[in-house]
XYZ file of C-alpha atoms in Angstrom:
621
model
C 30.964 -66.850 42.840
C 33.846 -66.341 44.711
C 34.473 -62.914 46.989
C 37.323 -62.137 44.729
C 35.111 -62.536 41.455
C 32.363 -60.528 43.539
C 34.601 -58.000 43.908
C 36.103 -57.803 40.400
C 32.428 -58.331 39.181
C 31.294 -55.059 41.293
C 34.365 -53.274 40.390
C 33.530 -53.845 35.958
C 29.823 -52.451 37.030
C 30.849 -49.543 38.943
C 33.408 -48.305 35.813
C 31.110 -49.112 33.286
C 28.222 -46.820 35.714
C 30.884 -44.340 36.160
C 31.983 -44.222 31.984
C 28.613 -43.924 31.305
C 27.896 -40.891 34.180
C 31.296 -39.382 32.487
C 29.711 -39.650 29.162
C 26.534 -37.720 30.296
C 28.801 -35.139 31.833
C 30.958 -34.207 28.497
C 27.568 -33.665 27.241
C 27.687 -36.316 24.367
C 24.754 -36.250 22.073
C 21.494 -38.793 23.102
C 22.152 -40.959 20.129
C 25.818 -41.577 21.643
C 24.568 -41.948 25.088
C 21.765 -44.991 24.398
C 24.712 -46.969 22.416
C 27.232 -46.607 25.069
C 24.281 -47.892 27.623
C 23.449 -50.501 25.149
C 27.207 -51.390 24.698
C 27.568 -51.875 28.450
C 24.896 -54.108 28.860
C 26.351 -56.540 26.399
C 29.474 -56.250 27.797
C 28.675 -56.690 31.723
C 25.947 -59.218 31.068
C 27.639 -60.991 28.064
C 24.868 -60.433 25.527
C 25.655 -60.721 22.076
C 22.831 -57.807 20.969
C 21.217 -55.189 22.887
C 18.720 -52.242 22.091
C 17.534 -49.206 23.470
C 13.753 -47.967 22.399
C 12.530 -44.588 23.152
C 8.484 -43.522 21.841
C 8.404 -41.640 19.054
C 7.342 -37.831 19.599
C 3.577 -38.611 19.380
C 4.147 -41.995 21.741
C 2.674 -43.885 19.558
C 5.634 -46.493 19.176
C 8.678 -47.500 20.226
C 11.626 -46.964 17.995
C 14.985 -48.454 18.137
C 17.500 -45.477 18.930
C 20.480 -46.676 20.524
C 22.142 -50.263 19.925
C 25.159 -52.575 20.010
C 25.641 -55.430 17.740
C 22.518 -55.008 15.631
C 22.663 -54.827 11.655
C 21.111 -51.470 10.553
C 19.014 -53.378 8.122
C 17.650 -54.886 11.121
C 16.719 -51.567 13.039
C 15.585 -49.975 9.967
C 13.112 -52.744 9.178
C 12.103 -53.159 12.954
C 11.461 -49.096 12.704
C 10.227 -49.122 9.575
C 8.502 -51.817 8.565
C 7.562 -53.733 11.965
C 7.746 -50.928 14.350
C 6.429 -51.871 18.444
C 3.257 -50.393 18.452
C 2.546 -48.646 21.836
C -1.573 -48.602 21.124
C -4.094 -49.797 18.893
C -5.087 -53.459 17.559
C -2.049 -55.292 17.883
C -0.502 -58.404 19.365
C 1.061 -57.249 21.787
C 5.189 -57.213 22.058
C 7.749 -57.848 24.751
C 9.014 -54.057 24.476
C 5.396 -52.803 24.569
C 4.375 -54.593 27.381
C 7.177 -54.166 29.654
C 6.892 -50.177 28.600
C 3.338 -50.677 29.854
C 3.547 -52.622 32.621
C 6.857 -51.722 33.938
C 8.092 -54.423 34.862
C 10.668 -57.031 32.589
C 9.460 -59.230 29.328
C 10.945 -62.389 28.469
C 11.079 -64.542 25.247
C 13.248 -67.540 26.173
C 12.492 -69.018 21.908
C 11.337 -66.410 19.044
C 10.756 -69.210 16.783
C 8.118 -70.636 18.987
C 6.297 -67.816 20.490
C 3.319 -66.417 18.674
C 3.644 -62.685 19.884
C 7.183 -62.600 18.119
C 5.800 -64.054 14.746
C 5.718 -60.684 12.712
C 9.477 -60.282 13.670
C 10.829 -63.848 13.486
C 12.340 -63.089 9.958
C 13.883 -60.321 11.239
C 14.892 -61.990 14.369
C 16.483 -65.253 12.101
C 18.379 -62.347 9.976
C 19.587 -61.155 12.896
C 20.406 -64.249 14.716
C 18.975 -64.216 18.087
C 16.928 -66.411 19.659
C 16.113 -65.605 23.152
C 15.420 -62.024 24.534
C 14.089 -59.677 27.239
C 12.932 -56.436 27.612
C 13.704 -54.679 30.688
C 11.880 -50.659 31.614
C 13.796 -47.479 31.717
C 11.829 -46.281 34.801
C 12.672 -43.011 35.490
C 10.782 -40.982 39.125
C 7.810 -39.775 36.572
C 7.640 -41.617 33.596
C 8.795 -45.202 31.546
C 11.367 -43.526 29.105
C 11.502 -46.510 26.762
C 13.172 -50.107 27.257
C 16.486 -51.912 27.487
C 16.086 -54.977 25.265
C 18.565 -57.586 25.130
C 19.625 -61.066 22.630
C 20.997 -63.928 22.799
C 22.143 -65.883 19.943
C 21.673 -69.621 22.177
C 17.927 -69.677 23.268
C 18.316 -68.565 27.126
C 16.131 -67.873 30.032
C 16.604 -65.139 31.654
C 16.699 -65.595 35.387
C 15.427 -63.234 38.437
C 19.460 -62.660 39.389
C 19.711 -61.219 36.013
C 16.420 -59.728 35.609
C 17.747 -57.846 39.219
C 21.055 -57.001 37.680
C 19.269 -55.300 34.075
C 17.019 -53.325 36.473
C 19.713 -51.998 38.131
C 21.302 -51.201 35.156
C 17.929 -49.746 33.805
C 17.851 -47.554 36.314
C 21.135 -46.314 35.670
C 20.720 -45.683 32.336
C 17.305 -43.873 32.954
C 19.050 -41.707 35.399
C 21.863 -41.084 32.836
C 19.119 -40.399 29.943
C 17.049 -38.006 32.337
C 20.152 -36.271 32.781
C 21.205 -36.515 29.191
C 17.882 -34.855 28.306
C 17.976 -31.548 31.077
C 21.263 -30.430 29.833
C 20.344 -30.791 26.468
C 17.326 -28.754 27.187
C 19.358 -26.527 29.416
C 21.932 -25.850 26.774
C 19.103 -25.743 24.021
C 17.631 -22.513 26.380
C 20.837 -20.832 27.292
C 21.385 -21.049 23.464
C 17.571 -19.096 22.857
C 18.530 -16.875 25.741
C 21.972 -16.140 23.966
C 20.092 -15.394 20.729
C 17.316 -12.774 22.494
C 20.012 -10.954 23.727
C 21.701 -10.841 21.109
C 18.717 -10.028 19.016
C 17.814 -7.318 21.998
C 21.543 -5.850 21.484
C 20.617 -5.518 17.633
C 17.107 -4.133 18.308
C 18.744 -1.271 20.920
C 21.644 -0.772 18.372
C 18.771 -0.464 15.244
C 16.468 2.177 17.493
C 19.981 3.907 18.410
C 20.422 4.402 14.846
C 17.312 5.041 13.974
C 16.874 7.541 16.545
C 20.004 9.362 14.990
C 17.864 9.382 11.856
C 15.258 11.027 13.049
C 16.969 13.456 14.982
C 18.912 14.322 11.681
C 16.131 14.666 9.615
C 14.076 16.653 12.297
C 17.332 19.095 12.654
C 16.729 19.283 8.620
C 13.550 20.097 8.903
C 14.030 22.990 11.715
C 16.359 24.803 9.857
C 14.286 24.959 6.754
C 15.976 22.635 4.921
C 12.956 22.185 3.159
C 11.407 19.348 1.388
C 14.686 18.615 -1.024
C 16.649 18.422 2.217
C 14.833 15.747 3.768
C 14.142 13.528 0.800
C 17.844 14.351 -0.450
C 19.019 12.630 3.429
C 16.617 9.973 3.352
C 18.047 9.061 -0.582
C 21.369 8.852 0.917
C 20.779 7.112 3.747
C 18.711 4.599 1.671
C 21.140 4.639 -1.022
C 18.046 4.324 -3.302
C 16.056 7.143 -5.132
C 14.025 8.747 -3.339
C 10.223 10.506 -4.062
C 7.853 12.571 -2.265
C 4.485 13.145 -4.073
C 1.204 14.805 -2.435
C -2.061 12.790 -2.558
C -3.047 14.463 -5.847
C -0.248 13.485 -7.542
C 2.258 16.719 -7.511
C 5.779 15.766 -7.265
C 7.461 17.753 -4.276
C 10.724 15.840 -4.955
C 12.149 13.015 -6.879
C 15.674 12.056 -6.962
C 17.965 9.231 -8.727
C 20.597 7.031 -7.115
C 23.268 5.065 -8.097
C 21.752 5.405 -11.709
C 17.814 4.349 -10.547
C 15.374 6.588 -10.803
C 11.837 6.438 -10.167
C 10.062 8.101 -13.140
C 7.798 10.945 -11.866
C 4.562 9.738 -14.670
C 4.746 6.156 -12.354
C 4.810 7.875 -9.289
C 2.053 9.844 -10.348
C 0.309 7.164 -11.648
C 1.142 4.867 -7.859
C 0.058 7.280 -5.772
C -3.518 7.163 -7.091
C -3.739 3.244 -6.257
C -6.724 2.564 -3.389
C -5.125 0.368 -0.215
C -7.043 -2.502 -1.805
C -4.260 -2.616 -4.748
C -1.624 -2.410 -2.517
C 0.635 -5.501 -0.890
C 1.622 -4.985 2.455
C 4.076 -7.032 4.168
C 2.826 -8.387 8.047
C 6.441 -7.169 9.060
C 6.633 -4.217 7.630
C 4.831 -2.121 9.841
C 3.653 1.285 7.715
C 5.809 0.513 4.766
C 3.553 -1.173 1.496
C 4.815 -2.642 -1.678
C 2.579 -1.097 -4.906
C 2.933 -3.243 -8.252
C 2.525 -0.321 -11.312
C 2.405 -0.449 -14.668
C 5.453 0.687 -16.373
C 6.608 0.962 -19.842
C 8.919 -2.500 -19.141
C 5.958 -4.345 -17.855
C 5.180 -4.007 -13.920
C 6.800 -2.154 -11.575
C 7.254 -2.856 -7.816
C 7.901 0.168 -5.659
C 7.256 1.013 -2.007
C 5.653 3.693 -0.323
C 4.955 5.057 3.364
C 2.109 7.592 4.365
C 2.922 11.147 5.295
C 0.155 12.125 7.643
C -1.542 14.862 9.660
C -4.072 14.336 11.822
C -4.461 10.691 10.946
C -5.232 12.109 7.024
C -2.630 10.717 4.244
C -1.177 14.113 2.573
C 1.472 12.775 0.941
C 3.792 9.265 0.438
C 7.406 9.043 0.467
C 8.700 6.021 -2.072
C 11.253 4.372 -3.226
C 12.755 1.398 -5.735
C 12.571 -2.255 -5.410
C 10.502 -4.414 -2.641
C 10.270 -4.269 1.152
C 12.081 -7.887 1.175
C 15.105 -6.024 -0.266
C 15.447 -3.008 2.537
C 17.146 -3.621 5.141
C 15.578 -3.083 8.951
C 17.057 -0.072 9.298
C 16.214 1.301 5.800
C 12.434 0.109 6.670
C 12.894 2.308 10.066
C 14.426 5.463 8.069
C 11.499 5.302 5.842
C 8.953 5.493 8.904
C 10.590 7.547 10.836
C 11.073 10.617 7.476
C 7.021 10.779 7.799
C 7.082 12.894 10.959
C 9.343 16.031 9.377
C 8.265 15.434 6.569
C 4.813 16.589 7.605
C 5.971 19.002 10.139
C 8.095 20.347 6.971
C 4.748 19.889 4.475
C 2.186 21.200 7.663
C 4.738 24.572 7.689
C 4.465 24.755 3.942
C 0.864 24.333 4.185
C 0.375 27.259 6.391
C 2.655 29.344 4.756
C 0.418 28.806 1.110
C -2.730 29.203 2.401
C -1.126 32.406 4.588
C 0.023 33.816 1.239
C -3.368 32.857 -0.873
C -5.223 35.236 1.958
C -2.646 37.769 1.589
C -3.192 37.543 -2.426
C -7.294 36.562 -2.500
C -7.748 39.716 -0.414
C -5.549 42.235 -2.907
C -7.576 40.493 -5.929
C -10.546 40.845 -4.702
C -9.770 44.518 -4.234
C -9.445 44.822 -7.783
C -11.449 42.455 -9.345
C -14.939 44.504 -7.293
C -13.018 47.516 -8.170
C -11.794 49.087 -4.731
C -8.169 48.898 -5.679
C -8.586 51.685 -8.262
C -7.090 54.435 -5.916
C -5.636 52.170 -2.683
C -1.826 53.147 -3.026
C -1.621 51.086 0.242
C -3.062 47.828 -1.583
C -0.678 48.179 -4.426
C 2.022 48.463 -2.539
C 1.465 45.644 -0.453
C 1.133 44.071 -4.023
C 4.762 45.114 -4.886
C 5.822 43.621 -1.184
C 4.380 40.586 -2.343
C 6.258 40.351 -5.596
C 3.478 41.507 -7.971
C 3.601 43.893 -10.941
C -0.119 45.440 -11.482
C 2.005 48.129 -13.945
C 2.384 44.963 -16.008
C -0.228 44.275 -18.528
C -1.937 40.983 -17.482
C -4.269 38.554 -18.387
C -7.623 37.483 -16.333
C -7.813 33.567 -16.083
C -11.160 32.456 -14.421
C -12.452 28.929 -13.698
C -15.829 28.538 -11.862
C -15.423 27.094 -8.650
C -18.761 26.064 -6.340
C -17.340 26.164 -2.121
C -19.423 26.700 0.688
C -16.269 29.267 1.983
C -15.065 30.869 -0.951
C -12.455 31.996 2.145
C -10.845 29.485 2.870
C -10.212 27.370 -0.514
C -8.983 23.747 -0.119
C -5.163 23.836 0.371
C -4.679 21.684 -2.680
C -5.821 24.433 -4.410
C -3.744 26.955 -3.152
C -0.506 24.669 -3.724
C -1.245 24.128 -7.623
C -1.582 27.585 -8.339
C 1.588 27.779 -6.219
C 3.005 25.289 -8.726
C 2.140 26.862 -11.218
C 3.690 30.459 -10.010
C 6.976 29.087 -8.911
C 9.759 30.568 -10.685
C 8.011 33.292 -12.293
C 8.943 37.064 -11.993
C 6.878 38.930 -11.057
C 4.702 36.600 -10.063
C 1.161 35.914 -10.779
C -1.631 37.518 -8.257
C -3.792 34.195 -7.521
C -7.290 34.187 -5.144
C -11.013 33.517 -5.830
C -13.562 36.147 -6.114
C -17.332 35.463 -6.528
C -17.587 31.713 -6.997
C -14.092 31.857 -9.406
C -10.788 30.752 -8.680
C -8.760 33.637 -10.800
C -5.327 34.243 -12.039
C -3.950 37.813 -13.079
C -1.325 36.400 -14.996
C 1.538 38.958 -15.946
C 2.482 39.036 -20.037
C 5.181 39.938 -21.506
C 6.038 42.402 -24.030
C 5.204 40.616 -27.186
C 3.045 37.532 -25.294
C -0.338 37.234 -26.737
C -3.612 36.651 -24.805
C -3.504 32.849 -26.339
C -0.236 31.988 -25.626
C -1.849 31.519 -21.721
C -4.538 29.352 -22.459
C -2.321 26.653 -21.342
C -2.604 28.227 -17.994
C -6.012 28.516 -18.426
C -6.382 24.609 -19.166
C -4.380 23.768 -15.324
C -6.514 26.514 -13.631
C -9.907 24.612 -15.085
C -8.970 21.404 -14.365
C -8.010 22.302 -10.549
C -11.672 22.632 -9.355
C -13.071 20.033 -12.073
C -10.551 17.069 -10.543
C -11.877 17.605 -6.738
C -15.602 18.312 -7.779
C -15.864 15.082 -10.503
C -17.347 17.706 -12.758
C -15.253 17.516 -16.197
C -18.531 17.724 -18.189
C -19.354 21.364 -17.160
C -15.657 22.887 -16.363
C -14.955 26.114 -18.333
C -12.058 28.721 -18.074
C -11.916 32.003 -20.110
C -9.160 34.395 -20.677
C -9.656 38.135 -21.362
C -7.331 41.197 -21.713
C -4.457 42.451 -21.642
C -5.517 44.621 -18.880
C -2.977 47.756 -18.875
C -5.219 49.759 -16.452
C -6.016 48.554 -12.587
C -9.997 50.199 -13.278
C -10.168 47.942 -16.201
C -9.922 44.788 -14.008
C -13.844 44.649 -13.235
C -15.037 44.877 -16.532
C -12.174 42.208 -17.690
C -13.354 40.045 -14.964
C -17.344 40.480 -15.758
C -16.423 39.164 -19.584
C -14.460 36.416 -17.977
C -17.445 35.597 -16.277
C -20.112 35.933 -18.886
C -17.918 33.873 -21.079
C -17.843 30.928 -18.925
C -21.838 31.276 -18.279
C -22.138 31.623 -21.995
C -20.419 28.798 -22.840
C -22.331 27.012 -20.032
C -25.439 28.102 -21.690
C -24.562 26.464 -24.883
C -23.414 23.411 -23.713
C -20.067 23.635 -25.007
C -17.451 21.351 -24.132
C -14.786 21.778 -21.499
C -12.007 24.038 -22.123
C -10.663 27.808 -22.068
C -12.155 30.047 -24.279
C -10.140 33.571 -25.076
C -12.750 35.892 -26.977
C -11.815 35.569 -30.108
C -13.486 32.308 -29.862
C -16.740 33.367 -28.960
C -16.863 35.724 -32.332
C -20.095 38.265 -31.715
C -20.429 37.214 -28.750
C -17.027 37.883 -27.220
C -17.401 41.464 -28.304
C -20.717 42.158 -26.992
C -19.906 40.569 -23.463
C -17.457 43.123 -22.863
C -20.319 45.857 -23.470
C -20.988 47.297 -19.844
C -24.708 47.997 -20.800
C -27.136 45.652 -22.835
C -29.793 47.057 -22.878
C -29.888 47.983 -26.047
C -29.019 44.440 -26.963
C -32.176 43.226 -25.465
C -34.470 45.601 -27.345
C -32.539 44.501 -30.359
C -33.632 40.551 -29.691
C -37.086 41.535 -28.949
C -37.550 42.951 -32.330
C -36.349 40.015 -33.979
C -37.676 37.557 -31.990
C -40.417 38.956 -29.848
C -42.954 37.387 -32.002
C -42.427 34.177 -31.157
C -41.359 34.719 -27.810
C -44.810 35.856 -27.191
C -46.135 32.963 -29.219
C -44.374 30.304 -26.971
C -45.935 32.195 -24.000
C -49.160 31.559 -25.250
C -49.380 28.326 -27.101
C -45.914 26.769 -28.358
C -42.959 27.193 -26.255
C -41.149 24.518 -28.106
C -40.364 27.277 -31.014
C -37.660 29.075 -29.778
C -35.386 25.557 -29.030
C -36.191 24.371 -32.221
C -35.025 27.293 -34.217
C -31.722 27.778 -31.852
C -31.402 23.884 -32.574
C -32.137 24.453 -36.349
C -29.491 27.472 -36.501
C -26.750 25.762 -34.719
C -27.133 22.649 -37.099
C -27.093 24.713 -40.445
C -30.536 23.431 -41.113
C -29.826 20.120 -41.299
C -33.736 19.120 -40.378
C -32.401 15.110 -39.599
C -29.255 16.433 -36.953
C -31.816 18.536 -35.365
C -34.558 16.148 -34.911
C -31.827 13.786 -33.462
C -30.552 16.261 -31.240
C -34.301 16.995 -30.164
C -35.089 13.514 -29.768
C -38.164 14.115 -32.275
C -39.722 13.055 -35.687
C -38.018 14.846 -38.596
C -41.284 16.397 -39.857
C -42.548 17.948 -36.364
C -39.069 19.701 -37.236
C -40.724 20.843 -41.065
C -43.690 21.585 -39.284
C -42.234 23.997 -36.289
C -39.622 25.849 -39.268
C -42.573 26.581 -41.482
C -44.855 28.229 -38.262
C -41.982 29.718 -36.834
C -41.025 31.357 -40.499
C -44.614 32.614 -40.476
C -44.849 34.277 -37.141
C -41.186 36.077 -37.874
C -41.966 36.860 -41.742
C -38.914 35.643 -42.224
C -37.525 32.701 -44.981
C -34.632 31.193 -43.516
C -33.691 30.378 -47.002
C -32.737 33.623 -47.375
C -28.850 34.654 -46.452
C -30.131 38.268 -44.632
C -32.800 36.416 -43.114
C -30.900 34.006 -41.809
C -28.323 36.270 -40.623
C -30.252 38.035 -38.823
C -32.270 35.280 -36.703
C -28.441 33.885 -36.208
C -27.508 37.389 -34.410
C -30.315 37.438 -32.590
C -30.372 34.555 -30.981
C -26.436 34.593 -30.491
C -26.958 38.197 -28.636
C -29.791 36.850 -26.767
C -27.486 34.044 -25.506
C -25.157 37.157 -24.197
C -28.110 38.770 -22.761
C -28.748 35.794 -20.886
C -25.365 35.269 -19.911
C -24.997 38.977 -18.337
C -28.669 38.922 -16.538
C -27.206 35.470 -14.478
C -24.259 37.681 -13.624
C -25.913 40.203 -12.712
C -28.615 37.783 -10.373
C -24.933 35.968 -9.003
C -23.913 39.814 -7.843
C -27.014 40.736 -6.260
């Protein structure tokens, strides 16, 4: 080759190495990069194919990813079908060895050499029949190979072995290259999306700071519960609920025609953390799936909480998917003033329960009669003891009668609100009791509603629906009458106790007799009167059957139905003939007869009262 030619020859290499380097630099894609390398290998070494394999991502083969010249039904069935296995059983390849080795693989005839058999269709297809495969050695690592074809079979000699290597070289520089700024554009492009996503963060805790401070400014200037909910519904644009662990609604709003229907908030708020969803991004906020009268219902709550105790959850419509981040951070961020607001409301019940337990319990033991001071402290606190009122009483078993659970205190605030004058509301010995106000023409039953709420207060904390009584008595029109309306409160419930009636509130015109004779202050006389009758067997049940007097109160309450009382006893029907026929005997009595029967009924109905005043009067002592 002439100097001229060796000059034109070095000037073709050094443009094609320079389009290639100017290729890398406008940052074309790796795909365009290996065909432009593969192009210029054809081109400056007159090959009619070439080829450019890279290993796959788990280097397990080579794959054809750049070319020039070759069918793609060729590289897809060379990929595909036939790819150049890097390790494993396999006869071994050109590619694969010079990728392993390093250094260039010839085939100077496909058709004749047995490592090319599995790709001789392929190569016939094609239309090659010589080839080599040349290293992409880069300072670290063989990136893949630079294969080349020849249609003529051709050997491939050291000068142009030399030259490919050269060109390799390039090319692996260029590829190297190719690769950092794709990696470097691939991190500015994460870096541009943190701080972007940093920016949104700061902007979403600037906003959501605004929220709190708006809903904490709500809360210090007694905006009250309705404020803060009312704030949070608008900010949400979505109704709104606040309901206490024991299911009282202390707000409930619709929006935008959606309403959350206070029966299924109720119902949600009852569900154990077991039956509630919670989403892993979601931080406080839970998803609750309720029953509703459509099917289910999915709403979503957050805890209100003091001290690390849930006192109440704020919810709201639809799923935490739907809320937007800032919505999810408005919801969190209402539970501090909202218990700040529910802590102040706290203190100000249970403030006001002292204030009122205190001026009842005055009365109720009878030191009110002739304290002008307590009844006008009554009259500060919006309480009318010139009123006639009724006594509502509910047993109630606390270790510190004192200092009654605040739950308590805020139903009977429920149940107060709105009402003028108001009811005077407190415990006194072992009873949570209401001196509820009547009006001119209200009669005592037209409360037993009341009564119903006030029994079912202690009986939902203390799982004891099965024994929970409340009884009613007045109108009291005098302030000394309160004692002695309070004692026949009290004997009612223990009589109704003693007779195992079910739950409910009794006035005393249900108890018949016996409501009359509880509110005698004395029964003594009562007493002597159920000796007479039944002193005989009393003393005979002392002495040898004590099983009489249950079987006659049994036999009385059942009408003398002999099979109802032997069920109720749990014994034979004729030990029930038996005891009625000894028992008639020791009383001279046949309780076949109407007056005879009579009066074994009223005796054992006044001895129940008896009974029911001497435990009152153990419970005082």
């Amino acid at each position: 080759m002439g100097p001229e030619r060796m000059a034109q020859h070095l000037q073709e290499w050094l443009q094609a190495l320079a389009h290639i380097g100017s290729a890398v630099n406008r940052g074309v894609s790796l795909g365009e990069l290996l065909d432009l390398i593969a192009k210029t290998a054809c081109k400056l070494m007159s090959y009619d194919f070439c080829a450019i394999t890279i290993p796959d991502a788990a280097s397990q083969v080579l794959l054809i990813e750049g070319s020039y010249g070759l069918a793609a039904d060729y590289i897809r069935e060379i990929n595909e079908r036939h790819p150049l296995r890097l390790h494993g059983v396999h006869t071994p390849t050109s590619s694969s060895q010079a990728f392993a080795m390093g250094v260039p693989i010839q085939i100077e005839h496909i058709g004749s050499n047995p490592a090319a058999l599995e790709w001789r269709s392929a190569a016939r297809d094609q239309g090659y029949s010589s080839m080599i495969s040349v290293p992409l050695n880069s300072a670290d690592e063989t990136l893949g190979t630079l294969n080349c074809y020849t249609r003529p079979t051709h050997h491939f000699t050291k000068e142009e072995e030399a030259r490919l290597l050269m060109l390799a070289d390039q090319a692996a520089v260029a590829i190297t290259t190719s690769r950092f700024r794709s990696e470097q554009t691939t991190r500015i492009t994460v870096l541009n999306q943190l701080n972007e996503s940093l920016e949104e963060q700061h902007e979403l805790l600037r906003q959501a700071d605004a929220i709190h401070e708006r809903l904490t400014a709500l809360t210090l200037e007694g905006g009250g519960v309705s404020a803060l909910g009312g704030a949070l519904a608008e900010i949400l644009d979505r109704p709104v609920a606040v309901c206490e662990t024991n299911g009282t609604i202390l707000y409930n709003t619709d929006r935008n025609g959606v309403s959350l229907p206070t029966a299924l908030v109720a119902n949600a708020t009852g569900f154990p953390p077991a039956d509630v969803i919670s989403s892993g991004t979601a931080g406080l906020l839970a998803e609750v799936h309720v029953p509703d009268t459509t099917g289910t219902r999915t709403v979503v709550r957050v805890p209100v909480t003091i001290k690390e105790k849930v006192i109440a959850w704020i919810w709201t419509s639809g799923k935490i998917s739907e809320l937007r981040p800032l919505d999810r951070q408005a919801m969190e961020r209402a539970a501090a003033p909202l218990a700040l607001e529910l802590l102040r409301i706290r203190t100000a019940t249970q403030a006001g329960w002292r204030d009122t337990g205190e001026i009842l319990s005055a009365l109720l033991s009878g030191k009110g009669h002739a304290s002008t001071a307590l009844l006008a402290e009554a009259a500060r606190l919006g309480h009318d003891l010139s009123l006639p009122h009724a006594v509502i009483a509910a047993r109630f078993e606390s270790p510190n009668e004192g200092a009654l659970p605040y739950w308590l205190a805020a139903t009977f605030t429920r149940l107060a609100r709105q009402l003028s004058p108001r009811p005077l509301l407190g415990s006194h010995q072992g009873n949570v009791v209401a001196l509820w106000p009547l009006g001119p023409t209200m009669r005592i039953d037209e409360v037993r509603g009341i009564g119903d709420e006030v029994r079912r207060i202690p009986s939902e904390r203390a799982q004891r629906t099965d024994r929970t009584h409340a009884a009613i008595t007045g109108p009291v029109t005098s302030i000394a009458d309160y004692p002695s309306a309070f004692a026949t409160a009290r004997g009612a419930i223990d009589l109704a106790g003693l007779r195992e009636s079910p739950p409910g509130t009794l006035v005393l015109s249900d108890l018949g007799l016996a409501g009359l004779l509880l509110q005698l202050p004395d029964v003594s006389a009562l007493s002597h009167y159920v000796d007479d009758v039944l002193g005989p067997l009393r003393a005979n049940g002392l002495a040898q059957d004590p099983t009489l007097l249950p079987t006659l109160s049994a036999f009385i309450h059942n009408n003398l139905d002999v099979s109802k009382t032997a069920e109720q006893l749990h014994i034979q029907e004729d030990l029930v003939v038996e005891a009625r026929r000894r028992i008639e005997d020791l009383l001279a009595l046949n309780l076949s007869r109407v007056s005879d029967l009579t009066r074994i009924s009223t005796a054992l109905e006044v001895d129940d009262v008896v009974e029911a005043k001497q435990r009152q009067s153990n419970t005082d002592l």
